[in-house]
Coordinates of C-alpha atoms and ligand atoms in Angstrom, one line a residue:
M1 CA 5.1 20.3 13.6
N2 CA 2.0 20.5 16.4
Y3 CA -1.2 20.3 15.1
E4 CA -4.7 21.3 16.5
N5 CA -7.0 19.4 14.8
L6 CA -5.1 16.7 13.4
L7 CA -3.8 13.4 15.1
I8 CA -0.6 11.9 13.4
E9 CA 1.1 9.0 13.9
T10 CA 3.6 6.9 12.2
K11 CA 4.1 3.3 12.2
E12 CA 6.4 1.3 10.3
R13 CA 6.0 3.3 6.7
I14 CA 2.8 4.0 7.1
C15 CA 1.6 7.4 8.5
Y16 CA -2.1 8.1 9.8
I17 CA -3.3 11.2 9.7
T18 CA -7.1 11.6 11.6
I19 CA -8.8 14.5 11.7
N20 CA -9.6 15.3 15.2
R21 CA -12.4 17.9 15.5
E22 CA -14.7 15.0 17.0
S23 CA -17.3 17.3 18.4
K24 CA -18.0 18.9 15.3
L25 CA -17.9 15.6 13.3
N26 CA -14.6 16.2 11.6
A27 CA -15.6 19.3 9.9
L28 CA -13.0 20.7 8.0
N29 CA -12.6 24.3 8.5
E30 CA -9.9 26.5 7.2
S31 CA -7.0 25.7 9.9
T32 CA -7.8 22.3 9.5
L33 CA -7.7 22.3 5.9
E34 CA -4.0 24.1 6.1
E35 CA -3.1 21.4 9.1
L36 CA -3.8 18.7 6.3
Y37 CA -1.5 20.5 3.4
N38 CA 1.3 20.7 5.8
A39 CA 1.0 16.9 7.3
L40 CA 0.5 16.0 3.5
S41 CA 3.3 17.7 2.2
D42 CA 5.6 16.3 5.2
C43 CA 4.5 12.7 4.4
F44 CA 5.3 13.1 0.6
Y45 CA 8.8 14.8 1.3
D46 CA 9.9 12.1 4.1
R47 CA 11.3 9.2 2.3
S48 CA 10.6 7.0 5.5
I49 CA 7.0 7.4 4.8
G50 CA 5.7 5.0 2.1
G51 CA 1.8 5.8 1.9
V52 CA -0.7 7.6 4.5
I53 CA -4.2 6.8 5.6
I54 CA -6.4 9.5 6.5
T55 CA -9.3 8.7 8.8
G56 CA -11.8 10.8 11.3
A57 CA -11.6 10.7 14.9
G58 CA -14.6 9.1 17.1
Q59 CA -17.4 6.4 15.9
K60 CA -19.3 8.8 14.2
A61 CA -17.8 10.8 11.2
F62 CA -15.2 10.8 8.7
V63 CA -15.9 14.2 7.7
A64 CA -19.3 15.6 7.8
G65 CA -18.0 18.1 5.3
A66 CA -16.6 22.0 5.1
D67 CA -17.2 23.7 8.1
I68 CA -20.8 25.1 7.1
S69 CA -19.8 28.0 10.2
E70 CA -17.4 29.5 8.1
F71 CA -19.7 30.1 5.1
A72 CA -22.1 32.5 6.5
E73 CA -20.4 35.8 5.2
L74 CA -18.5 34.9 2.1
N75 CA -19.0 37.1 -0.6
V76 CA -18.6 35.3 -4.6
E77 CA -14.8 36.4 -4.8
Q78 CA -14.5 34.6 -1.3
G79 CA -16.0 31.7 -2.0
M80 CA -14.6 31.2 -5.6
E81 CA -11.0 31.9 -3.7
L82 CA -12.1 28.8 -0.8
A83 CA -12.8 26.5 -3.4
R84 CA -9.7 27.0 -5.6
H85 CA -7.3 27.6 -2.9
G86 CA -8.7 24.0 -1.0
Q87 CA -8.7 22.0 -4.3
K88 CA -5.3 22.8 -4.8
Y89 CA -3.5 22.6 -1.3
V90 CA -5.2 19.8 -0.2
F91 CA -7.6 17.9 -2.8
N92 CA -5.5 17.9 -5.9
L93 CA -2.3 17.6 -3.7
I94 CA -3.3 14.2 -2.4
E95 CA -4.7 12.9 -5.9
N96 CA -1.6 13.8 -7.7
G97 CA 0.9 13.2 -4.6
P98 CA 3.4 10.5 -5.7
K99 CA 2.7 8.2 -2.4
P100 CA -0.7 6.1 -2.3
V101 CA -3.2 7.7 0.1
V102 CA -6.3 5.6 1.4
A103 CA -9.3 7.0 2.9
A104 CA -10.8 4.6 6.0
I105 CA -14.4 5.8 6.0
N106 CA -15.3 5.6 9.6
G107 CA -18.9 7.2 9.6
F108 CA -20.5 10.2 7.5
A109 CA -18.5 11.1 4.3
L110 CA -20.3 14.5 3.7
G111 CA -19.7 17.5 1.2
G112 CA -16.0 18.2 1.3
G113 CA -16.0 14.8 3.5
L114 CA -16.8 12.6 0.6
E115 CA -14.7 14.6 -1.7
L116 CA -11.6 14.2 0.7
A117 CA -12.1 10.5 0.3
M118 CA -12.4 10.7 -3.4
A119 CA -9.5 12.7 -3.8
C120 CA -7.7 9.9 -2.2
H121 CA -6.5 6.8 -4.5
I122 CA -8.2 4.1 -2.6
R123 CA -11.6 4.1 -0.3
V124 CA -12.2 1.9 2.4
A125 CA -15.7 2.5 4.1
S126 CA -17.1 0.7 7.6
D127 CA -20.5 -0.8 7.4
N128 CA -21.9 1.7 8.9
A129 CA -20.3 4.6 6.6
R130 CA -22.9 7.3 4.8
V131 CA -22.2 8.9 1.9
G132 CA -23.1 12.2 0.0
Q133 CA -23.1 15.6 -1.5
P134 CA -25.8 17.4 0.6
E135 CA -24.5 20.8 -0.7
V136 CA -27.7 22.0 -2.7
T137 CA -29.3 21.5 0.7
L138 CA -27.3 25.0 1.8
G139 CA -27.9 26.4 -1.8
L140 CA -24.5 25.3 -3.0
I141 CA -22.9 22.7 -4.9
P142 CA -19.6 20.9 -4.4
G143 CA -16.3 23.1 -4.2
Y144 CA -13.5 20.7 -3.6
G145 CA -14.0 19.1 -6.6
G146 CA -17.0 16.8 -6.1
T147 CA -18.9 17.5 -9.4
Q148 CA -15.8 16.5 -11.3
R149 CA -14.4 13.6 -9.2
L150 CA -18.1 11.5 -8.3
T151 CA -19.1 12.0 -12.3
Q152 CA -15.4 10.4 -12.8
L153 CA -16.1 7.6 -10.0
I154 CA -19.6 6.9 -10.8
G155 CA -20.7 8.1 -14.2
K156 CA -22.7 11.0 -15.1
G157 CA -26.1 9.6 -14.4
K158 CA -25.8 8.7 -10.7
A159 CA -23.6 11.7 -10.2
M160 CA -26.6 13.9 -11.2
E161 CA -28.8 12.1 -8.7
L162 CA -26.7 12.0 -5.6
I163 CA -25.4 15.8 -6.3
L164 CA -28.5 17.4 -7.1
T165 CA -31.2 15.2 -4.8
A166 CA -28.7 15.7 -2.0
D167 CA -29.4 11.8 -1.3
M168 CA -27.4 10.3 1.5
I169 CA -26.6 6.6 0.6
N170 CA -25.0 3.7 3.2
A171 CA -21.7 1.7 2.7
A172 CA -23.3 -1.2 0.4
E173 CA -25.0 1.4 -2.0
A174 CA -21.5 3.2 -2.2
L175 CA -19.6 -0.3 -3.0
Q176 CA -22.4 -1.1 -5.7
L177 CA -21.8 2.4 -7.4
G178 CA -18.0 1.6 -7.4
L179 CA -17.7 4.9 -5.0
V180 CA -15.5 3.0 -2.7
N181 CA -13.6 -0.4 -2.7
H182 CA -14.4 -2.2 0.1
V183 CA -16.8 -2.4 2.9
V184 CA -15.6 -4.0 5.9
T185 CA -17.0 -3.8 9.8
P186 CA -15.9 -0.8 11.8
E187 CA -13.4 -3.2 13.7
Q188 CA -11.5 -4.3 10.5
L189 CA -11.5 -0.6 8.9
L190 CA -8.0 0.2 9.9
P191 CA -6.8 -3.3 9.2
K192 CA -8.2 -3.7 5.6
A193 CA -6.7 -0.2 4.9
E194 CA -3.2 -1.4 5.9
E195 CA -3.6 -4.4 4.2
I196 CA -4.0 -2.6 1.0
L197 CA -1.7 -0.3 1.9
N198 CA 1.0 -2.6 2.9
K199 CA 0.4 -4.6 -0.2
I200 CA 1.4 -1.2 -2.3
L201 CA 4.4 -0.8 -0.3
A202 CA 5.6 -4.2 -1.0
K203 CA 6.1 -2.7 -4.8
A204 CA 8.5 -0.7 -6.5
P205 CA 7.6 3.4 -5.2
L206 CA 8.5 4.8 -8.2
A207 CA 6.8 2.5 -10.3
V208 CA 3.6 3.1 -8.0
A209 CA 4.1 7.1 -8.4
A210 CA 4.1 6.5 -12.3
G211 CA 0.6 4.4 -12.2
I212 CA -1.1 7.2 -10.0
K213 CA 0.4 10.0 -12.4
A214 CA -0.7 7.9 -15.5
I215 CA -3.8 6.9 -14.4
N216 CA -4.6 10.5 -13.3
A217 CA -3.5 11.8 -17.1
S218 CA -6.7 9.6 -18.3
L219 CA -8.9 12.1 -16.9
T220 CA -6.8 15.4 -17.3
D221 CA -7.7 17.7 -19.7
G222 CA -5.5 18.7 -22.3
I223 CA -3.3 15.7 -21.6
N224 CA -2.7 12.8 -23.6
G225 CA -2.8 9.9 -21.0
Y226 CA -1.6 7.5 -23.5
E227 CA 1.4 9.9 -23.9
T228 CA 1.9 10.0 -20.3
E229 CA 1.8 6.4 -20.1
I230 CA 4.5 6.2 -22.7
S231 CA 6.8 8.4 -20.6
E232 CA 6.2 7.3 -17.7
F233 CA 6.7 3.3 -18.7
G234 CA 9.9 4.5 -20.4
K235 CA 11.3 6.1 -17.2
C236 CA 10.9 3.2 -15.2
F237 CA 13.5 1.5 -17.3
G238 CA 16.2 4.1 -16.0
T239 CA 15.4 2.9 -12.1
D240 CA 17.2 0.6 -9.9
D241 CA 13.7 -1.0 -8.7
L242 CA 13.5 -2.0 -12.6
K243 CA 16.5 -3.7 -12.5
E244 CA 15.8 -5.5 -9.2
G245 CA 12.6 -6.4 -9.9
V246 CA 13.3 -8.3 -13.2
D247 CA 16.6 -9.5 -11.6
A248 CA 14.6 -11.3 -8.6
F249 CA 11.8 -12.5 -11.2
L250 CA 14.2 -14.3 -13.4
N251 CA 16.5 -15.5 -9.9
K252 CA 13.0 -16.6 -8.4
R253 CA 13.5 -14.5 -5.6
K254 CA 11.6 -11.7 -4.0
P255 CA 12.8 -8.3 -4.3
L256 CA 14.2 -5.8 -2.1
F257 CA 12.9 -2.0 -3.9
K258 CA 14.8 1.0 -2.8
G259 CA 12.6 3.3 -4.4
R260 CA 15.4 4.5 -6.5
Ligands
LIG301 N1 -20.3 22.3 9.5 C1 -20.0 22.5 10.7 N2 -20.9 22.0 11.9 C2 -21.0 20.7 11.7 C3 -20.9 20.5 10.4 C4 -20.3 20.9 9.7 N3 -20.5 20.3 8.1 N4 -21.5 18.7 10.5 C5 -21.8 19.0 11.9 N5 -21.5 19.6 12.4 C6 -21.4 20.2 13.9 C7 -23.0 20.4 14.2 O1 -23.3 22.0 14.2 C8 -22.9 19.8 15.5 O2 -22.4 21.0 16.6 P1 -23.1 21.5 18.0 O3 -23.1 20.3 18.8 O4 -22.0 22.3 18.3 O5 -24.1 21.7 17.7 C9 -22.2 18.8 15.9 O6 -21.5 18.8 14.9 C10 -22.9 17.7 15.6 O7 -23.5 17.6 14.7 P2 -25.5 16.7 14.6 O8 -26.0 17.7 13.5 O9 -26.1 17.6 15.9 O10 -25.6 15.3 14.4 P3 -26.7 14.7 14.2 O11 -26.1 13.2 14.4 O12 -28.0 15.2 14.5 O13 -26.3 14.8 12.4 C11 -25.2 14.9 10.3 C12 -25.0 14.3 11.8 C13 -23.9 14.9 9.9 C14 -26.4 14.4 9.1 C15 -25.5 16.9 10.2 O14 -24.2 16.9 11.4 C16 -25.2 17.3 9.2 O15 -26.1 17.6 8.2 N6 -24.3 17.9 8.7 C17 -24.0 18.7 8.1 C18 -23.6 17.8 6.7 C19 -23.4 18.8 5.2 O16 -24.2 19.5 5.1 N7 -22.2 18.8 4.8 C20 -21.9 19.5 4.0 C21 -21.5 20.9 4.1 S1 -20.4 21.6 2.9

């Protein structure tokens, strides 16, 4: 598939999705979101791909937010539809995806950019990254899950402060808050993201998917996460990979998982 706003590259089992609107600091316009939906759906479907790294083009920004130029003419219904559609087809898709997605935050991650990073399963930031939810500056609030995921990740008190003040914080502060998992130099950003993802890719894929599902269940309204865990735990016993993992352990050899 040809993409106008994304660069897609697959190396070994990792698909690299680079948001490529550098002149607009990789802001997420409607067509970029649509392309993200297509690219992520392909990655989740393609058995040769084990996981995804999302980053931004250039040295300055991961994603500086939703594209503000598309906001001027929207009415109430269109605003709701923008948020609902984006949440469902990109942000929730990533969070609930069956394969690990790592955000490599190479600069500004603001508004929808931080929301995109927060939807990913793991976040690695370069030490020049700056993150925040500046929407109230525009007369808005986050619409792609930011009020929920920021609260889940850093707690209500700090989420209130960040969203209501629109403050931008640096990578060290984000690390301290648990908003990102690791901070490294810009040169080390992709290698660190790859190191983490490759560790995951050496594990049993169906167990990894089950782990994502059960962890997400802990924060999903109306779902009993403990029950999800029981059911996902049980399902693992029906996989070839569990037999392989246990046999490899008992015979002191490395397991060879097939995702079955
Ligand atoms: N939507 C649309 N365009 C954006 C954008 C966004 N979210 N963020 C940056 N851009 C564009 C700028 O309009 C500018 O375009 P131009 O050269 O055609 O004028 C270009 O990207 C470069 O941005 P600029 O503001 O000149 O860079 P800067 O280094 O002075 O400032 C930021 C960087 C990130 C602080 C600033 O761009 C900013 O505040 N962006 C908006 C962040 C935001 O509010 N995001 C939440 C949106 S809901």
